[in-house]
Short mmCIF file of C-alpha atoms in Angstrom, two decimals:
data_model
loop_
_atom_site.label_atom_id
_atom_site.label_comp_id
_atom_site.label_asym_id
_atom_site.label_seq_id
_atom_site.Cartn_x
_atom_site.Cartn_y
_atom_site.Cartn_z
CA UNK A 1 -25.04 74.26 -110.10
CA UNK A 2 -27.48 72.24 -108.82
CA UNK A 3 -30.86 73.55 -107.42
CA UNK A 4 -32.90 72.35 -104.27
CA UNK A 5 -36.43 71.50 -105.24
CA UNK A 6 -38.55 74.40 -103.27
CA UNK A 7 -41.31 71.66 -102.46
CA UNK A 8 -41.27 67.73 -102.38
CA UNK A 9 -43.65 66.30 -104.93
CA UNK A 10 -46.50 64.44 -103.48
CA UNK A 11 -47.45 61.08 -103.91
CA UNK A 12 -50.23 62.34 -106.91
CA UNK A 13 -47.65 64.22 -108.51
CA UNK A 14 -45.15 60.95 -108.38
CA UNK A 15 -48.05 58.85 -110.30
CA UNK A 16 -45.50 57.99 -113.01
CA UNK A 17 -42.64 57.21 -110.86
CA UNK A 18 -44.58 55.78 -107.80
CA UNK A 19 -46.15 52.23 -108.39
CA UNK A 20 -49.61 51.72 -108.41
CA UNK A 21 -48.19 48.49 -106.87
CA UNK A 22 -45.27 47.34 -104.88
CA UNK A 23 -43.48 44.15 -104.55
CA UNK A 24 -42.65 43.12 -100.99
CA UNK A 25 -40.34 40.26 -99.92
CA UNK A 26 -40.33 38.83 -96.46
CA UNK A 27 -37.61 36.08 -95.90
CA UNK A 28 -35.69 34.48 -93.22
CA UNK A 29 -32.22 32.85 -93.59
CA UNK A 30 -30.20 30.72 -90.90
CA UNK A 31 -29.44 33.03 -88.11
CA UNK A 32 -26.04 31.27 -87.69
CA UNK A 33 -24.89 32.15 -91.03
CA UNK A 34 -24.07 36.04 -91.68
CA UNK A 35 -22.51 35.12 -95.28
CA UNK A 36 -26.12 34.31 -95.94
CA UNK A 37 -28.09 37.48 -94.51
CA UNK A 38 -25.22 39.47 -96.15
CA UNK A 39 -25.81 37.63 -99.55
CA UNK A 40 -29.32 38.60 -99.51
CA UNK A 41 -29.02 41.96 -98.54
CA UNK A 42 -26.36 42.80 -100.99
CA UNK A 43 -28.66 41.27 -104.01
CA UNK A 44 -31.53 43.28 -102.56
CA UNK A 45 -29.62 46.45 -102.41
CA UNK A 46 -28.27 45.57 -105.65
CA UNK A 47 -31.87 45.76 -107.13
CA UNK A 48 -32.55 49.05 -105.13
CA UNK A 49 -34.71 47.63 -102.64
CA UNK A 50 -36.05 49.65 -99.58
CA UNK A 51 -35.94 48.07 -96.13
CA UNK A 52 -39.07 48.61 -94.48
CA UNK A 53 -37.67 46.77 -91.36
CA UNK A 54 -35.29 43.68 -90.90
CA UNK A 55 -35.60 41.14 -93.52
CA UNK A 56 -38.60 43.00 -95.14
CA UNK A 57 -37.97 44.62 -98.33
CA UNK A 58 -39.98 46.35 -101.01
CA UNK A 59 -39.27 47.71 -104.72
CA UNK A 60 -41.90 49.20 -107.35
CA UNK A 61 -43.72 46.60 -109.34
CA UNK A 62 -41.75 46.37 -112.33
CA UNK A 63 -40.96 43.43 -114.77
CA UNK A 64 -37.33 43.56 -114.45
CA UNK A 65 -37.63 43.97 -110.68
CA UNK A 66 -40.21 41.04 -110.57
CA UNK A 67 -37.42 38.73 -111.87
CA UNK A 68 -34.88 39.92 -109.70
CA UNK A 69 -37.02 39.27 -106.67
CA UNK A 70 -37.54 35.87 -107.79
CA UNK A 71 -33.82 35.06 -108.01
CA UNK A 72 -33.21 36.50 -104.62
CA UNK A 73 -35.93 33.89 -103.28
CA UNK A 74 -34.21 31.23 -105.11
CA UNK A 75 -30.79 32.30 -103.31
CA UNK A 76 -32.88 32.59 -100.13
CA UNK A 77 -34.00 28.74 -100.55
CA UNK A 78 -30.37 27.81 -101.56
CA UNK A 79 -28.83 29.33 -98.13
CA UNK A 80 -31.83 27.26 -96.19
CA UNK A 81 -34.18 29.97 -95.86
CA UNK A 82 -37.41 30.76 -96.62
CA UNK A 83 -39.77 33.70 -98.06
CA UNK A 84 -42.95 35.04 -98.58
CA UNK A 85 -43.22 37.20 -101.92
CA UNK A 86 -46.34 39.45 -102.30
CA UNK A 87 -47.86 42.26 -104.72
CA UNK A 88 -49.21 44.88 -102.65
CA UNK A 89 -51.91 46.62 -104.72
CA UNK A 90 -54.07 48.66 -102.04
CA UNK A 91 -51.36 50.45 -100.14
CA UNK A 92 -52.67 53.28 -97.97
CA UNK A 93 -51.16 56.89 -98.45
CA UNK A 94 -49.02 57.00 -95.30
CA UNK A 95 -47.04 53.63 -96.22
CA UNK A 96 -46.77 54.83 -100.20
CA UNK A 97 -45.01 58.09 -98.80
CA UNK A 98 -43.01 56.00 -96.42
CA UNK A 99 -41.84 53.89 -99.71
CA UNK A 100 -41.52 57.01 -101.77
CA UNK A 101 -39.43 58.76 -99.26
CA UNK A 102 -37.23 56.04 -98.52
CA UNK A 103 -36.35 55.37 -102.09
CA UNK A 104 -35.76 59.02 -102.33
CA UNK A 105 -33.43 59.04 -99.74
CA UNK A 106 -31.52 55.83 -100.60
CA UNK A 107 -31.00 57.51 -104.02
CA UNK A 108 -29.81 60.93 -102.31
CA UNK A 109 -27.53 59.22 -100.36
CA UNK A 110 -25.90 57.28 -103.32
CA UNK A 111 -25.64 60.59 -105.48
CA UNK A 112 -24.08 62.19 -102.32
CA UNK A 113 -21.28 59.14 -101.99
CA UNK A 114 -20.81 59.98 -105.89
CA UNK A 115 -20.04 63.81 -105.33
CA UNK A 116 -17.70 62.81 -102.48
CA UNK A 117 -15.83 60.15 -104.42
CA UNK A 118 -15.47 62.69 -107.12
CA UNK A 119 -14.19 65.65 -104.58
CA UNK A 120 -12.03 63.52 -102.52
CA UNK A 121 -10.30 60.56 -104.19
CA UNK A 122 -10.73 61.30 -107.91
CA UNK A 123 -9.70 64.98 -108.06
CA UNK A 124 -7.10 64.25 -105.32
CA UNK A 125 -5.66 61.25 -107.40
CA UNK A 126 -5.28 63.81 -110.16
CA UNK A 127 -3.72 66.38 -107.96
CA UNK A 128 -1.06 63.91 -106.17
CA UNK A 129 -0.22 62.59 -109.54
CA UNK A 130 0.47 66.26 -110.61
CA UNK A 131 2.50 66.87 -107.34
CA UNK A 132 4.57 64.06 -108.17
CA UNK A 133 4.93 64.76 -111.48
CA UNK A 134 3.86 61.42 -112.56
CA UNK A 135 2.79 62.12 -116.19
CA UNK A 136 2.58 58.76 -117.70
CA UNK A 137 0.25 56.92 -120.02
CA UNK A 138 0.03 54.13 -117.46
CA UNK A 139 -1.27 56.45 -114.86
CA UNK A 140 -3.88 58.49 -117.28
CA UNK A 141 -5.31 54.90 -118.13
CA UNK A 142 -5.70 54.16 -114.26
CA UNK A 143 -7.27 57.08 -113.67
CA UNK A 144 -9.60 56.64 -116.97
CA UNK A 145 -10.76 53.36 -115.53
CA UNK A 146 -11.50 55.11 -112.24
CA UNK A 147 -13.89 57.71 -114.44
CA UNK A 148 -15.18 54.64 -115.92
CA UNK A 149 -16.02 53.05 -112.56
CA UNK A 150 -17.51 56.47 -111.40
CA UNK A 151 -19.68 56.50 -114.72
CA UNK A 152 -20.91 52.98 -114.28
CA UNK A 153 -21.77 53.97 -110.39
CA UNK A 154 -23.77 56.94 -111.58
CA UNK A 155 -25.71 55.12 -114.06
CA UNK A 156 -26.81 51.98 -111.65
CA UNK A 157 -27.91 54.83 -108.95
CA UNK A 158 -29.75 56.72 -111.90
CA UNK A 159 -31.49 53.19 -112.85
CA UNK A 160 -32.64 52.79 -109.50
CA UNK A 161 -33.77 56.39 -108.74
CA UNK A 162 -37.63 55.72 -109.54
CA UNK A 163 -38.80 58.41 -107.20
CA UNK A 164 -36.63 61.35 -108.32
CA UNK A 165 -34.18 61.90 -105.59
CA UNK A 166 -32.22 65.24 -104.91
CA UNK A 167 -28.69 65.02 -106.12
CA UNK A 168 -28.74 63.76 -109.52
CA UNK A 169 -27.67 67.01 -111.40
CA UNK A 170 -25.13 67.38 -108.76
CA UNK A 171 -23.42 63.94 -109.07
CA UNK A 172 -23.55 64.24 -112.87
CA UNK A 173 -22.19 67.72 -112.72
CA UNK A 174 -19.16 66.21 -110.58
CA UNK A 175 -18.66 63.23 -112.89
CA UNK A 176 -18.40 65.55 -115.62
CA UNK A 177 -16.03 67.64 -113.59
CA UNK A 178 -13.99 64.78 -113.46
CA UNK A 179 -13.71 63.84 -117.03
CA UNK A 180 -12.76 67.49 -117.62
CA UNK A 181 -9.62 66.87 -114.83
CA UNK A 182 -8.96 63.65 -116.61
CA UNK A 183 -8.86 65.29 -120.08
CA UNK A 184 -6.50 68.15 -119.07
CA UNK A 185 -4.37 65.40 -117.39
CA UNK A 186 -3.99 63.60 -120.26
CA UNK A 187 -3.20 66.57 -122.46
CA UNK A 188 -0.48 67.29 -120.02
CA UNK A 189 0.79 63.67 -120.56
CA UNK A 190 0.73 63.94 -124.16
CA UNK A 191 2.56 67.09 -123.76
CA UNK A 192 5.34 65.72 -121.94
CA UNK A 193 5.83 62.38 -123.30
CA UNK A 194 4.97 63.16 -127.07
CA UNK A 195 8.55 64.40 -127.37
CA UNK A 196 10.14 61.13 -125.70
CA UNK A 197 8.29 58.79 -128.52
#
């Protein structure tokens, strides 16, 4: 069972997680193209970017994120837009706290979505297939693919969780529960079909 932190970590305690410097991207894409706005937004969110305000995104200063920001800038240019890319090294405590809490909030929300997906869609799917008595290898394979998607999603969220957000342990536990549910379902599929092979 996941436990709540009794006290949020301070910025000083996050010295390993919170960057000494930050990457800031300010961009503009043609206002008549929602496709362009969505394409840039999607790429920045995929990197784990935190929007300080519209078209102003920040990330911790890390080599792989710097390279990702450069690719986003190329995309902005391809879409007919413009951008300014800055490295912020002297960030006041209020802004740093806003960044840290913004990243924590984003990751916590993603962990909560994984938990919801496990509890609603995944568990309910197995329950439904049991109700229908659909004990087939094909169904078990399809559900296993859903489990792999959950695992990949969790790995991506963990990879972007630079600020130690709440919810990671619960999300891990729920994905492990899904694996257990699937193993039980697969065992039942085997038992019901083994004699027919």
